[in-house]
Coordinates of C-alpha atoms in Angstrom, one line a residue:
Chain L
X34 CA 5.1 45.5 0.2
X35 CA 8.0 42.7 -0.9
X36 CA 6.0 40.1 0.6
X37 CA 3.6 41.3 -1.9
X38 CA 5.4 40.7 -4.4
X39 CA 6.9 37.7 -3.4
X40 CA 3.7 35.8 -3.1
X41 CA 2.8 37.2 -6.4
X42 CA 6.2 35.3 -8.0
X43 CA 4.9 32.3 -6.4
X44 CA 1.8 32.1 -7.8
X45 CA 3.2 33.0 -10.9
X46 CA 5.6 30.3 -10.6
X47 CA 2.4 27.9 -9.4
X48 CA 1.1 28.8 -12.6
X49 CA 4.3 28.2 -14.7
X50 CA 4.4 24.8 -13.5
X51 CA 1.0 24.0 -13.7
X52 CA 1.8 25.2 -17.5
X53 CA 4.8 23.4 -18.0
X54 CA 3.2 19.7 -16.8
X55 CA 1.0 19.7 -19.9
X56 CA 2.9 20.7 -22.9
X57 CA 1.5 23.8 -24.0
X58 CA 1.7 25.9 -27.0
X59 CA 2.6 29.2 -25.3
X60 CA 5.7 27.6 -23.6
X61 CA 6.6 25.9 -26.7
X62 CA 6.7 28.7 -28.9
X63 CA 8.4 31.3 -26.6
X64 CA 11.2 28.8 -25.6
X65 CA 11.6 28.4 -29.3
X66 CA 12.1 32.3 -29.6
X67 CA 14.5 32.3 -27.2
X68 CA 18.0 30.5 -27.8
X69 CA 16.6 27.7 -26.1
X70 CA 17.5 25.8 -23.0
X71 CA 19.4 22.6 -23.0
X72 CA 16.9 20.1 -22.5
X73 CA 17.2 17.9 -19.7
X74 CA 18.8 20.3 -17.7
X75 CA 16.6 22.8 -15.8
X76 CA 13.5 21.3 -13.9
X77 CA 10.2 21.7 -15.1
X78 CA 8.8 25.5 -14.5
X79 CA 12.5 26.6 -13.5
X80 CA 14.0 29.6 -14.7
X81 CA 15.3 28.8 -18.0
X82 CA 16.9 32.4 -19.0
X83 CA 16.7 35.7 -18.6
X84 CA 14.5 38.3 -20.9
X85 CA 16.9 38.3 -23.4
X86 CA 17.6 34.8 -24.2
X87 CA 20.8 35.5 -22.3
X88 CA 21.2 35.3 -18.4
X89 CA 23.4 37.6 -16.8
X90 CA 24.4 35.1 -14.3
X91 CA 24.4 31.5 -14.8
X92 CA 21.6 28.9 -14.4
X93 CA 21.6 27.3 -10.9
X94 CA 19.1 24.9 -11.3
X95 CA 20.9 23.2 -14.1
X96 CA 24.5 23.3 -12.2
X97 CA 26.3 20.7 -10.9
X98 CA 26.8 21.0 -6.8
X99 CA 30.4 20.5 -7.4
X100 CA 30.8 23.3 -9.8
X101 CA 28.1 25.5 -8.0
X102 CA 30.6 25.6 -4.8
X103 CA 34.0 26.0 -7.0
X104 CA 32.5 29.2 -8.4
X105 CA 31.2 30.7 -5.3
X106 CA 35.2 29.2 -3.8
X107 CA 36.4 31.6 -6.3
X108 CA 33.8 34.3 -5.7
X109 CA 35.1 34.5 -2.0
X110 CA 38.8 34.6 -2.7
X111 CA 38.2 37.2 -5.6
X112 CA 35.6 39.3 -2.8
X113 CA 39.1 39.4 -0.7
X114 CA 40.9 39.9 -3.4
X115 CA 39.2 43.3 -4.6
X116 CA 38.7 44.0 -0.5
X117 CA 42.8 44.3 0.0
X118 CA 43.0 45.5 -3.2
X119 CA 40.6 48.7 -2.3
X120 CA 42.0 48.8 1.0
X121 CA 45.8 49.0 -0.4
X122 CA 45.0 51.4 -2.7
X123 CA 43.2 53.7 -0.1
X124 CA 46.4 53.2 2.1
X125 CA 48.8 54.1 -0.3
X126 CA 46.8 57.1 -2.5
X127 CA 46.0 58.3 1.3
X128 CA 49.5 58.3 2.7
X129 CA 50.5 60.4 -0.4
X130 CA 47.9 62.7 -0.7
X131 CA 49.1 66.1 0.7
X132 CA 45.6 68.0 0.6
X133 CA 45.0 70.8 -1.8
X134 CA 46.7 73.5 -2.9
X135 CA 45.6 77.2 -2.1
X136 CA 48.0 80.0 -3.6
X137 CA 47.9 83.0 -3.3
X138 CA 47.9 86.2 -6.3
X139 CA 48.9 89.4 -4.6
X140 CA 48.3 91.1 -7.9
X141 CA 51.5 93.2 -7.9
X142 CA 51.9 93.2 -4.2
X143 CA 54.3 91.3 -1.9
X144 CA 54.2 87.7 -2.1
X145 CA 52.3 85.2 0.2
X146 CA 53.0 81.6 0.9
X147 CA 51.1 78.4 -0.7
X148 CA 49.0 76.6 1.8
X149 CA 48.4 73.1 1.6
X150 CA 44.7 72.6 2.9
X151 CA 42.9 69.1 3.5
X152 CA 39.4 68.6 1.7
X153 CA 36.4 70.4 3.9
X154 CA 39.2 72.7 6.2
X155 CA 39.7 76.8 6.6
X156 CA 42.6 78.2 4.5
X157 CA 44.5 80.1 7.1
X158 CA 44.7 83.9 6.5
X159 CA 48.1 84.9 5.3
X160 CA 50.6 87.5 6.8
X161 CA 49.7 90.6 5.2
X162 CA 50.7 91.5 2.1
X163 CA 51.8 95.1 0.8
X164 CA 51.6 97.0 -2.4
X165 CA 53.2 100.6 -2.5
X166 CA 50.1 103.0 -3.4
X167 CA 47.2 100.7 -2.4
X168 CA 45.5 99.6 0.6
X169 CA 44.2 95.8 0.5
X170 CA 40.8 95.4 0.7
X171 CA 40.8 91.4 1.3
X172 CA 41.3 88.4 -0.9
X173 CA 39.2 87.0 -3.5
X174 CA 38.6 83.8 -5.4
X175 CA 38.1 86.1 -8.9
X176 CA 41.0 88.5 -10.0
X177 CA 38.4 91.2 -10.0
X178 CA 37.1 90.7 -6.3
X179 CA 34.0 89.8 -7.1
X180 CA 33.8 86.8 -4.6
X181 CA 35.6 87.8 -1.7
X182 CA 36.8 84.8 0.6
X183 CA 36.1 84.5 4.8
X184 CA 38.6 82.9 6.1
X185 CA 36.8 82.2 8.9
X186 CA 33.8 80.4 7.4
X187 CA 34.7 79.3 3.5
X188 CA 36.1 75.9 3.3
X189 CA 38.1 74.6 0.6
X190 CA 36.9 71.5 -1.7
X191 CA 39.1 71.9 -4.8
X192 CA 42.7 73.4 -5.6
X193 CA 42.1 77.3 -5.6
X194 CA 44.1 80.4 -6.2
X195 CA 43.4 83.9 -4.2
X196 CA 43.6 87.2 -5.7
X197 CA 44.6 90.1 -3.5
X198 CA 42.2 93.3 -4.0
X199 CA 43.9 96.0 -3.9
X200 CA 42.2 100.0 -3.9
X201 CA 44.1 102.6 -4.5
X202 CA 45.2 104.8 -1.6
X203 CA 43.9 108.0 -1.7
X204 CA 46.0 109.5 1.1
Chain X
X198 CA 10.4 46.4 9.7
X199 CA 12.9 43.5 11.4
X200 CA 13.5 45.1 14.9
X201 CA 17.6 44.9 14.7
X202 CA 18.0 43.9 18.5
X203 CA 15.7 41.4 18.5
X204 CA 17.7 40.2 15.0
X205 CA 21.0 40.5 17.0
X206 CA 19.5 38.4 19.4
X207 CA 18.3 35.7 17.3
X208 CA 21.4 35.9 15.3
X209 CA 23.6 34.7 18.4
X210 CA 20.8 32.0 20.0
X211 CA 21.4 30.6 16.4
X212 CA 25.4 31.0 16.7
X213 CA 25.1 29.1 20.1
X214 CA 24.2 26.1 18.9
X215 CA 26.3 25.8 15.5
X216 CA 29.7 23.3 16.0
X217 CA 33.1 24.2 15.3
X218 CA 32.9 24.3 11.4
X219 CA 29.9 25.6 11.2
X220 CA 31.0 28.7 13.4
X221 CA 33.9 29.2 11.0
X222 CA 31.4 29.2 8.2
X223 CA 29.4 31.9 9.9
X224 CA 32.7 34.6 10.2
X225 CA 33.5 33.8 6.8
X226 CA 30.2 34.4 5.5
X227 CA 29.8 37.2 7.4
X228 CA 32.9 38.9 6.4
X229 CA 32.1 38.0 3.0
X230 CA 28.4 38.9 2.7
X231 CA 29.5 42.5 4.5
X232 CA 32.8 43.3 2.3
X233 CA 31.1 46.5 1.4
X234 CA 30.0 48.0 4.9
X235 CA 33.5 46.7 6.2
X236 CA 35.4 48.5 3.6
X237 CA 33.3 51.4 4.3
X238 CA 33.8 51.3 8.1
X239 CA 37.8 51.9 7.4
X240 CA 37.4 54.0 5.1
X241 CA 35.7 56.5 7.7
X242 CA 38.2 55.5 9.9
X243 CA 41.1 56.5 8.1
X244 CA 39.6 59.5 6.5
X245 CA 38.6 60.6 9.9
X246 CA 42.3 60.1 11.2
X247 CA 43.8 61.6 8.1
X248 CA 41.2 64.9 8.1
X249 CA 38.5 65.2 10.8
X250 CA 36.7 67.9 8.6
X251 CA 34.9 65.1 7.7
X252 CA 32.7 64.5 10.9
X253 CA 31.6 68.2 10.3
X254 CA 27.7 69.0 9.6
X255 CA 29.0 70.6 5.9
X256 CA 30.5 67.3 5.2
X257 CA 27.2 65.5 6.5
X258 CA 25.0 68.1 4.1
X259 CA 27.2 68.0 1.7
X260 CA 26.6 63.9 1.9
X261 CA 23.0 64.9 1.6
X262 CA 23.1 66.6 -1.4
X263 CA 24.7 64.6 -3.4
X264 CA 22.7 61.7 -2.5
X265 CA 19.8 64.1 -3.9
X266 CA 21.4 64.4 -7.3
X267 CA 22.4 60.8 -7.3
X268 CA 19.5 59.2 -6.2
X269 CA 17.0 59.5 -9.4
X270 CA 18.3 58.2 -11.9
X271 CA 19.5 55.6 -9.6
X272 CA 15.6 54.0 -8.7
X273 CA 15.2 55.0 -12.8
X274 CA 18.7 52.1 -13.6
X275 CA 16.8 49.5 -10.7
X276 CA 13.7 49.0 -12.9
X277 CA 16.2 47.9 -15.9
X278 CA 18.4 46.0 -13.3
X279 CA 15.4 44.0 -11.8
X280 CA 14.8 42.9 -15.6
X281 CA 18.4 41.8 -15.9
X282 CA 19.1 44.5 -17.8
X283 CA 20.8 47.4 -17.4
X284 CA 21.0 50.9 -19.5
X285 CA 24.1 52.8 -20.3
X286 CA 22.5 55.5 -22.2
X287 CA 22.0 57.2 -18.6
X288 CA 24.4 59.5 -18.5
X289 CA 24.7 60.7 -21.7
X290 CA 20.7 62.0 -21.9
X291 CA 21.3 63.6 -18.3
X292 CA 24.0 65.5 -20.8
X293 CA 21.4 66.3 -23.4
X294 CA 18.8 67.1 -21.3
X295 CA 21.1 69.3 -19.5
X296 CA 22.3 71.1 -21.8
X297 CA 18.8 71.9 -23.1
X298 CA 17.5 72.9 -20.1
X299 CA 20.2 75.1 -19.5
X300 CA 20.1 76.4 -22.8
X301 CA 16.3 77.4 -22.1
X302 CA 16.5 78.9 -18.7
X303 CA 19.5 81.2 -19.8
X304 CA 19.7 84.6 -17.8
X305 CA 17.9 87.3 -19.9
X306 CA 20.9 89.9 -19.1
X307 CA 23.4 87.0 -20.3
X308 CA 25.7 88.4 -23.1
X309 CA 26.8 85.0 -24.9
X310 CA 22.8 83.6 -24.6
X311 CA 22.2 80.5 -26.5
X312 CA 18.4 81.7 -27.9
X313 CA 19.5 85.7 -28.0
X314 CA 15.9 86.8 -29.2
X315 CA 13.8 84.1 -26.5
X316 CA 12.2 86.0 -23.7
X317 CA 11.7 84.0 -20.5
X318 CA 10.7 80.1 -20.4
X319 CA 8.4 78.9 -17.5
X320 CA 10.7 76.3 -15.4
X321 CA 7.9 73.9 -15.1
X322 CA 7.7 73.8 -18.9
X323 CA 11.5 73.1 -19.5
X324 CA 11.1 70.8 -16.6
X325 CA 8.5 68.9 -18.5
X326 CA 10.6 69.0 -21.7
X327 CA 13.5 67.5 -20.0
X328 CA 11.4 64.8 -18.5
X329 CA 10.0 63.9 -22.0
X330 CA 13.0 63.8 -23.5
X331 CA 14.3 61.3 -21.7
X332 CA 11.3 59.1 -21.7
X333 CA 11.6 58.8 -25.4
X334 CA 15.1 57.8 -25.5
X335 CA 13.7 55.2 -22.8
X336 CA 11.0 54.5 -25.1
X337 CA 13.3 53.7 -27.7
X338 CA 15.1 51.8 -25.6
X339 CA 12.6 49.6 -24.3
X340 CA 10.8 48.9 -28.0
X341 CA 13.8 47.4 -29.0
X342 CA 14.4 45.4 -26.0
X343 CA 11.2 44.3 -25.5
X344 CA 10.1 43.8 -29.2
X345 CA 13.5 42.0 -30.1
X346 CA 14.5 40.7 -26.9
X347 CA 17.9 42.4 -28.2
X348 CA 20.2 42.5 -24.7
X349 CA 19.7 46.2 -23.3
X350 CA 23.9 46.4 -22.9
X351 CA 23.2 46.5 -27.0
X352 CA 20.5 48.6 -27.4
X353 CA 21.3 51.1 -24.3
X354 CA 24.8 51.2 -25.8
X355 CA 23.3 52.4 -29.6
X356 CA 21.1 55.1 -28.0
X357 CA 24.4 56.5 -25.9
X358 CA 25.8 56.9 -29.0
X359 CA 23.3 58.4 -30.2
X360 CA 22.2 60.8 -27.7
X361 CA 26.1 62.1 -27.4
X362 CA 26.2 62.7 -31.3
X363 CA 22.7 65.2 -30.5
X364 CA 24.2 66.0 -27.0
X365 CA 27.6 67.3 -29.0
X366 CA 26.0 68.8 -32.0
X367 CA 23.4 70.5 -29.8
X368 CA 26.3 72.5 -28.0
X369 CA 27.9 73.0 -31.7
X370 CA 24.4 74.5 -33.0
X371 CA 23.4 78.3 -32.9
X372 CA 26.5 79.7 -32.9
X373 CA 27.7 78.6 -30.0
X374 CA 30.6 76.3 -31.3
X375 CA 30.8 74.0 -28.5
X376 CA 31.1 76.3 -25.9
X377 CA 29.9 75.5 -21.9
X378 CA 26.1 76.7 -21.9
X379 CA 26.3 79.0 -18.2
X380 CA 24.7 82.3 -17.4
X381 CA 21.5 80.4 -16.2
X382 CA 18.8 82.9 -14.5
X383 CA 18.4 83.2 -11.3
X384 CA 14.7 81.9 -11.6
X385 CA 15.6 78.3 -12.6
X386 CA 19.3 78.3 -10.1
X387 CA 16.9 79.5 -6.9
X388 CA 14.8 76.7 -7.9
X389 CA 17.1 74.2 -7.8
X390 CA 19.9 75.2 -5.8
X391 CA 17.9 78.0 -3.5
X392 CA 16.2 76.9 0.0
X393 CA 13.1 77.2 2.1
X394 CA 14.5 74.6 4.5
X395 CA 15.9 75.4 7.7
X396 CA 19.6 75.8 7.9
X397 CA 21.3 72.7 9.6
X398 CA 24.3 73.6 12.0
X399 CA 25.0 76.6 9.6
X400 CA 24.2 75.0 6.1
X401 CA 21.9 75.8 3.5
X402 CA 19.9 72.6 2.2
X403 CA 19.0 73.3 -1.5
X404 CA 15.5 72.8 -2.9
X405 CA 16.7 69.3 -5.1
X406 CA 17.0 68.0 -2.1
X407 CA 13.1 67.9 -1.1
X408 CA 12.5 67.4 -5.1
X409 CA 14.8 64.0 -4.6
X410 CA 12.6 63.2 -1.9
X411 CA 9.5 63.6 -3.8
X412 CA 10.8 61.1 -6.6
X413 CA 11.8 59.0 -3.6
X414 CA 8.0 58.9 -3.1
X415 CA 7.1 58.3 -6.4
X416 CA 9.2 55.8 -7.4
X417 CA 7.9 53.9 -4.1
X418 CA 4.7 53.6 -4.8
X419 CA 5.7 52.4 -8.3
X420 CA 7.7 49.8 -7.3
X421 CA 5.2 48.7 -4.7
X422 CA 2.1 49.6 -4.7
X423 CA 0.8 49.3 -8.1
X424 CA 0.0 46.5 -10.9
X425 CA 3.3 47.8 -12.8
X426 CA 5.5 47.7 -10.5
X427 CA 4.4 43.8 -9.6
X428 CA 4.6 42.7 -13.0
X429 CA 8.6 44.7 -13.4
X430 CA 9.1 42.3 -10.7
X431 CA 7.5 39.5 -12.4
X432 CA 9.0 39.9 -15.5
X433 CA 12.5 39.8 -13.8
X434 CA 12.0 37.0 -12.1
X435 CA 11.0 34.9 -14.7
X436 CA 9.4 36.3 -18.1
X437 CA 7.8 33.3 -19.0
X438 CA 5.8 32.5 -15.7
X439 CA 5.0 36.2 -16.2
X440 CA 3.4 36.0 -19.4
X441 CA 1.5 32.8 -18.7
X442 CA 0.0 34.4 -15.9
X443 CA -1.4 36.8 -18.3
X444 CA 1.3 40.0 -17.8
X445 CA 2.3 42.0 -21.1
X446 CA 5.8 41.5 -20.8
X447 CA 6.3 43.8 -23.7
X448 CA 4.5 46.5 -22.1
X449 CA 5.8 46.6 -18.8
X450 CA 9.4 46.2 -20.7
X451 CA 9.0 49.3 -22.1
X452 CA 7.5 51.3 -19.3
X453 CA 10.1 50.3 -16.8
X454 CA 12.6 51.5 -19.6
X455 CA 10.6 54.9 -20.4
X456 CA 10.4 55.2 -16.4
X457 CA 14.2 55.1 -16.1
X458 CA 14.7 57.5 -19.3
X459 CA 12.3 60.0 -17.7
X460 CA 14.4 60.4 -14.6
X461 CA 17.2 60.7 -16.5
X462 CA 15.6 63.7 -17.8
X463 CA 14.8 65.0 -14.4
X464 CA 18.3 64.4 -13.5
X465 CA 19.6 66.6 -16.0
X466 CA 17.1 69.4 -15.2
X467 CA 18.4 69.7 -11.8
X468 CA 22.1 69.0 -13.1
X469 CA 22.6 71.6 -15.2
X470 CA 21.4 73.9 -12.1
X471 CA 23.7 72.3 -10.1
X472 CA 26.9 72.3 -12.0
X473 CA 26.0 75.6 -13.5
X474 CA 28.7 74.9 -16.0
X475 CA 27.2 72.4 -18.7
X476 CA 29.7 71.0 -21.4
X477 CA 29.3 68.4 -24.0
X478 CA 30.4 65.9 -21.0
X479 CA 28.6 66.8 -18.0
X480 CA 26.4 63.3 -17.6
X481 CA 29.8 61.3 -18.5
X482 CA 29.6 58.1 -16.7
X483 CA 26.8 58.8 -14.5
X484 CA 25.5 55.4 -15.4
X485 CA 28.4 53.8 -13.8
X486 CA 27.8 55.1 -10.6
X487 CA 23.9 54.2 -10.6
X488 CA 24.3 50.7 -11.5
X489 CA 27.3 50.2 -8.6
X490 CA 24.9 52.0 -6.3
X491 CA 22.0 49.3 -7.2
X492 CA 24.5 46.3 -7.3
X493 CA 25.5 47.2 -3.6
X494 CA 22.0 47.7 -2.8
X495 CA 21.1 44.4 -3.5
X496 CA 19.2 45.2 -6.8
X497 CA 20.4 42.3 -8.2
X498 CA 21.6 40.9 -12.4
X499 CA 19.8 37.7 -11.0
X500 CA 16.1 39.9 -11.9
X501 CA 13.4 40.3 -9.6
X502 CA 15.1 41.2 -6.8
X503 CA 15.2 44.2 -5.2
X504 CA 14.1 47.1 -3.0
X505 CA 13.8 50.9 -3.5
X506 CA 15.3 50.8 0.4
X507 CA 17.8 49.3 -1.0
X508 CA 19.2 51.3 -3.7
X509 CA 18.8 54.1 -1.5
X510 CA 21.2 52.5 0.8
X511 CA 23.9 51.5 -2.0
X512 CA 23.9 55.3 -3.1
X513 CA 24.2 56.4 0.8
X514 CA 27.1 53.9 0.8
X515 CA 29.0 54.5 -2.5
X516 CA 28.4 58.2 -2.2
X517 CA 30.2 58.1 1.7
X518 CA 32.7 56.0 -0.4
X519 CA 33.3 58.9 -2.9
X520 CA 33.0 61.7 -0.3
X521 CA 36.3 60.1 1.7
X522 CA 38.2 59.8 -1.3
X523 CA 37.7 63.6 -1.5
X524 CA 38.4 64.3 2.1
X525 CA 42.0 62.0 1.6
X526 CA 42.3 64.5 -1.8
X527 CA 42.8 61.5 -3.8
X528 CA 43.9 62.0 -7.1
X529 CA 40.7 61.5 -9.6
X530 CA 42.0 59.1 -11.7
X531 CA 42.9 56.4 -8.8
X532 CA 39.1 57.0 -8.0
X533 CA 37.9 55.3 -11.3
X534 CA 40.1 52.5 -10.6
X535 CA 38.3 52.1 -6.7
X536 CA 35.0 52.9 -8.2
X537 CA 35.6 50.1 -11.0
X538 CA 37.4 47.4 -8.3
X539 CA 34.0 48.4 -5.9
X540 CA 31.7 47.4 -8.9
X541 CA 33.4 44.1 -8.9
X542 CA 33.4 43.6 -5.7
X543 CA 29.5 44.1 -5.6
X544 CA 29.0 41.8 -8.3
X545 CA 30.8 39.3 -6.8
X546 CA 29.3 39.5 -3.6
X547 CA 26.2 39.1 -4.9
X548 CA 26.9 36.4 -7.2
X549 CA 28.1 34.6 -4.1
X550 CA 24.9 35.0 -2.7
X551 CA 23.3 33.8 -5.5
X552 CA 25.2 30.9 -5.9
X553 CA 24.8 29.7 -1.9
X554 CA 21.4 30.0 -1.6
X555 CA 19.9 26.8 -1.2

């Protein structure tokens, strides 16, 4: 499928060259359009620039070897550079980082602790909580109960709140 | 397909017979060429130490999805990349097409609808819509690059504009003042977010998922297996060779631009669904995030390089990337300065390459 392709460029690059040996008009008139190559510089059916009259990267063919290996020197260090870089950054956000927080809303009830809760885990069920008048019917991620949270299965992936649901006790 | 053992093994016949300088060459090469994957290895392994919720099948699926999402728009940026351009109108018609799709496929029921008095759209029609959308904007894009060689950064960057002005007064129009379009019916969030795979150690796999992997297919036999997709390739490796050889550069210049704008629109169809939430910034920076993924897939700003395999593995890797930083709980705003320093690094890498190739 790429090798496709690739022979395809070849050709088309056979072509160019064939092209570029005997001045034609084509050539002439499209590398006028462009900004223009320095002449002298790029071999004949080389890439001169990009689709845009501006390359993204600059022209190998016309380098000098001596410049060619100071930038890719200077590519390396900078690839280590951004590579510690990344790694310190990692180290020191990770070391910091104390998970998410999950609180907890009893709604008028007694109070339950704030759980801190890594990315992906279980929030842990707190000790009940008790509101004179009502029994609790579970906690929630809405105020109104509407989502009611397992404890077993949920897992956390943002900071959250819990709402107690309380019904009212008939006895 | 290279056979990796028999690659392995050729690899270290070749290593035998190298002297000493050579040899150092090869490690330092080796850890240059492979910054990414090594950063990526240590980043698993510290994430793993830190929360081992991550080696959980909900962390793998949840990998998979967001691979899905990411993945479209994604081939849609490689077409521009492999012309040396790029396009950073991306995330801003994911927005717009978003937001209209969401707008369309409102709940009937929903109190604060955005049409109150329209009855019920058909989802392939809004799909459609979304889709064509898009591949004006890429239209528009690609006349101007390819009719005025104007650099796509230029153009790309006038149509963002653009599209956010229509994104922002879209969400100010029909009374709805700005607010997040939600309430979607249950029609269109089934279709996205709904499954008819089998569940996977316990989770759901949504539908967008097996949609990605259509596009996957599509895109593939773009890319590979028609005239188009040789010329893109031709065109990026060197537009004039390409038009003596008889290609219409100007043509494929706009198709491969109209290509990426249509899956920007596709993108936003299944975003809207997926966020379920859509504001004026949903799409935000999406483009970032595609081009990275290409960069470290080898799609490179050199032009006529690269592979759909390829981008497919730079989003697999940047997406792993993003998924530790939210198993550490890292603060968002240090991830825009990894994501940025991990563009750079890419770049780099590849320019290397570039530059030692004999």
């Amino acid at each position: 499928m790429i090798n496709q392709s690739a022979e395809y460029l070849k050709e088309s690059e056979q072509i160019s060259k064939e092209q570029a040996a005997e001045p034609v008009k084509t050539t002439e008139q499209s590398s006028g359009q462009t900004a223009g190559p320095k002449p002298g510089n790029a071999s004949p059916g080389a890439r001169r620039y990009g689709l845009f009259g501006v390359s993204a990267y600059p022209e190998r063919q016309g380098m000098e070897e001596e410049q060619r290996q100071s930038m890719s020197r200077w590519a390396g260090g900078v690839i280590l550079f951004l590579m510690a870089g990344v790694m310190a950054l990692l180290l020191m956000a990770g070391s910091g980082s104390k998970g998410l927080t999950v609180t907890f809303d009893s709604q008028g009830g007694s109070e339950a602790a704030v759980q801190s809760v890594p990315f992906g885990g279980t929030v842990e069920e707190p000790d009940p909580v008790a509101r004179p008048g009502y029994v609790m019917k579970g906690w929630s991620v809405t105020p109104d109960g509407s989502q009611p949270w397992d404890f077993d299965q949920d897992t956390v992936t943002e900071a959250l709140t819990l709402y107690a649901v309380w019904e009212a006790d008939p006895g | 397909m290279k056979n990796p053992v028999n690659a392995l093994k050729q690899t270290s016949e070749r290593y035998k017979t190298l002297d000493a300088k050579d040899r150092k060459k090869f490690w330092i090469d080796g850890l240059l060429n492979n910054a990414i994957y090594i950063i990526l290895v240590i980043f698993l392994i510290y994430t793993y130490m830190k929360n081992s919720n991550i080696a959980s099948a909900s962390s793998a699926v949840n990998l998979l999805n967001l691979v899905a999402a990411n993945l479209p728009m994604a081939l849609g940026i490689g077409g521009c990349i492999v012309l040396t351009g790029t396009d950073l109108s991306a995330g801003r018609v994911v927005g717009l097409t978003g937001a209209i799709s969401a707008s369309l496929l409102q709940a009937t029921t929903y109190i604060n609808k955005f049409y109150a008095d329209m009855g019920e759209v058909p989802i392939i029609a809004v799909i459609l819509l979304a889709m064509l959308i898009g591949g004006v904007v890429g239209l528009v894009n690609g006349f101007f690059v390819a009719k005025f060689q104007l650099h796509p950064f230029i153009v790309t960057l006038a149509t963002q504009l653009i599209v956010y002005g229509a994104c922002l007064l879209y969400y100010m129009s029909n009374g709805n003042n700005g607010q997040p379009i939600s309430g979607l019916s249950d029609k269109y969030t089934n279709f996205v977010k709904g499954t008819i795979l089998p569940k996977i150690g316990g989770q759901s796999i949504p539908n967008y998922v097996i949609y990605a992997l259509i596009v996957l297919a599509i895109m593939w036999f773009i890319w590979n297996k028609t005239p188009f997709g040789k010329n893109m390739f031709a065109v990026g490796s060197n537009p004039e060779a390409a038009k003596v050889s008889g290609v219409n550069v100007f043509l494929t210049t706009v198709m491969v631009h109209t290509l990426a704008g249509i899956t920007y629109g596709y993108t936003g169809f299944i975003d809207a669904a997926r966020i379920a939430s859509n504001t004026a910034n949903s799409g935000q920076n999406y483009e970032s995030d595609a081009i990275a993924a290409c960069v470290i897939g080898g799609v490179s700003f050199v032009g006529g390089t690269g592979t759909i395999g390829g981008v497919v593995l730079g989003v697999v890797l940047l997406r792993i990337i993003f998924v530790c930083l939210n198993y550490l709980a890292i603060d968002q705003n240090l991830q825009y300065i990894i994501k940025g320093a991990i563009i750079l690094l890419a770049c780099s890498i590849d320019m290397r390459k570039y530059l030692t190739k004999k």
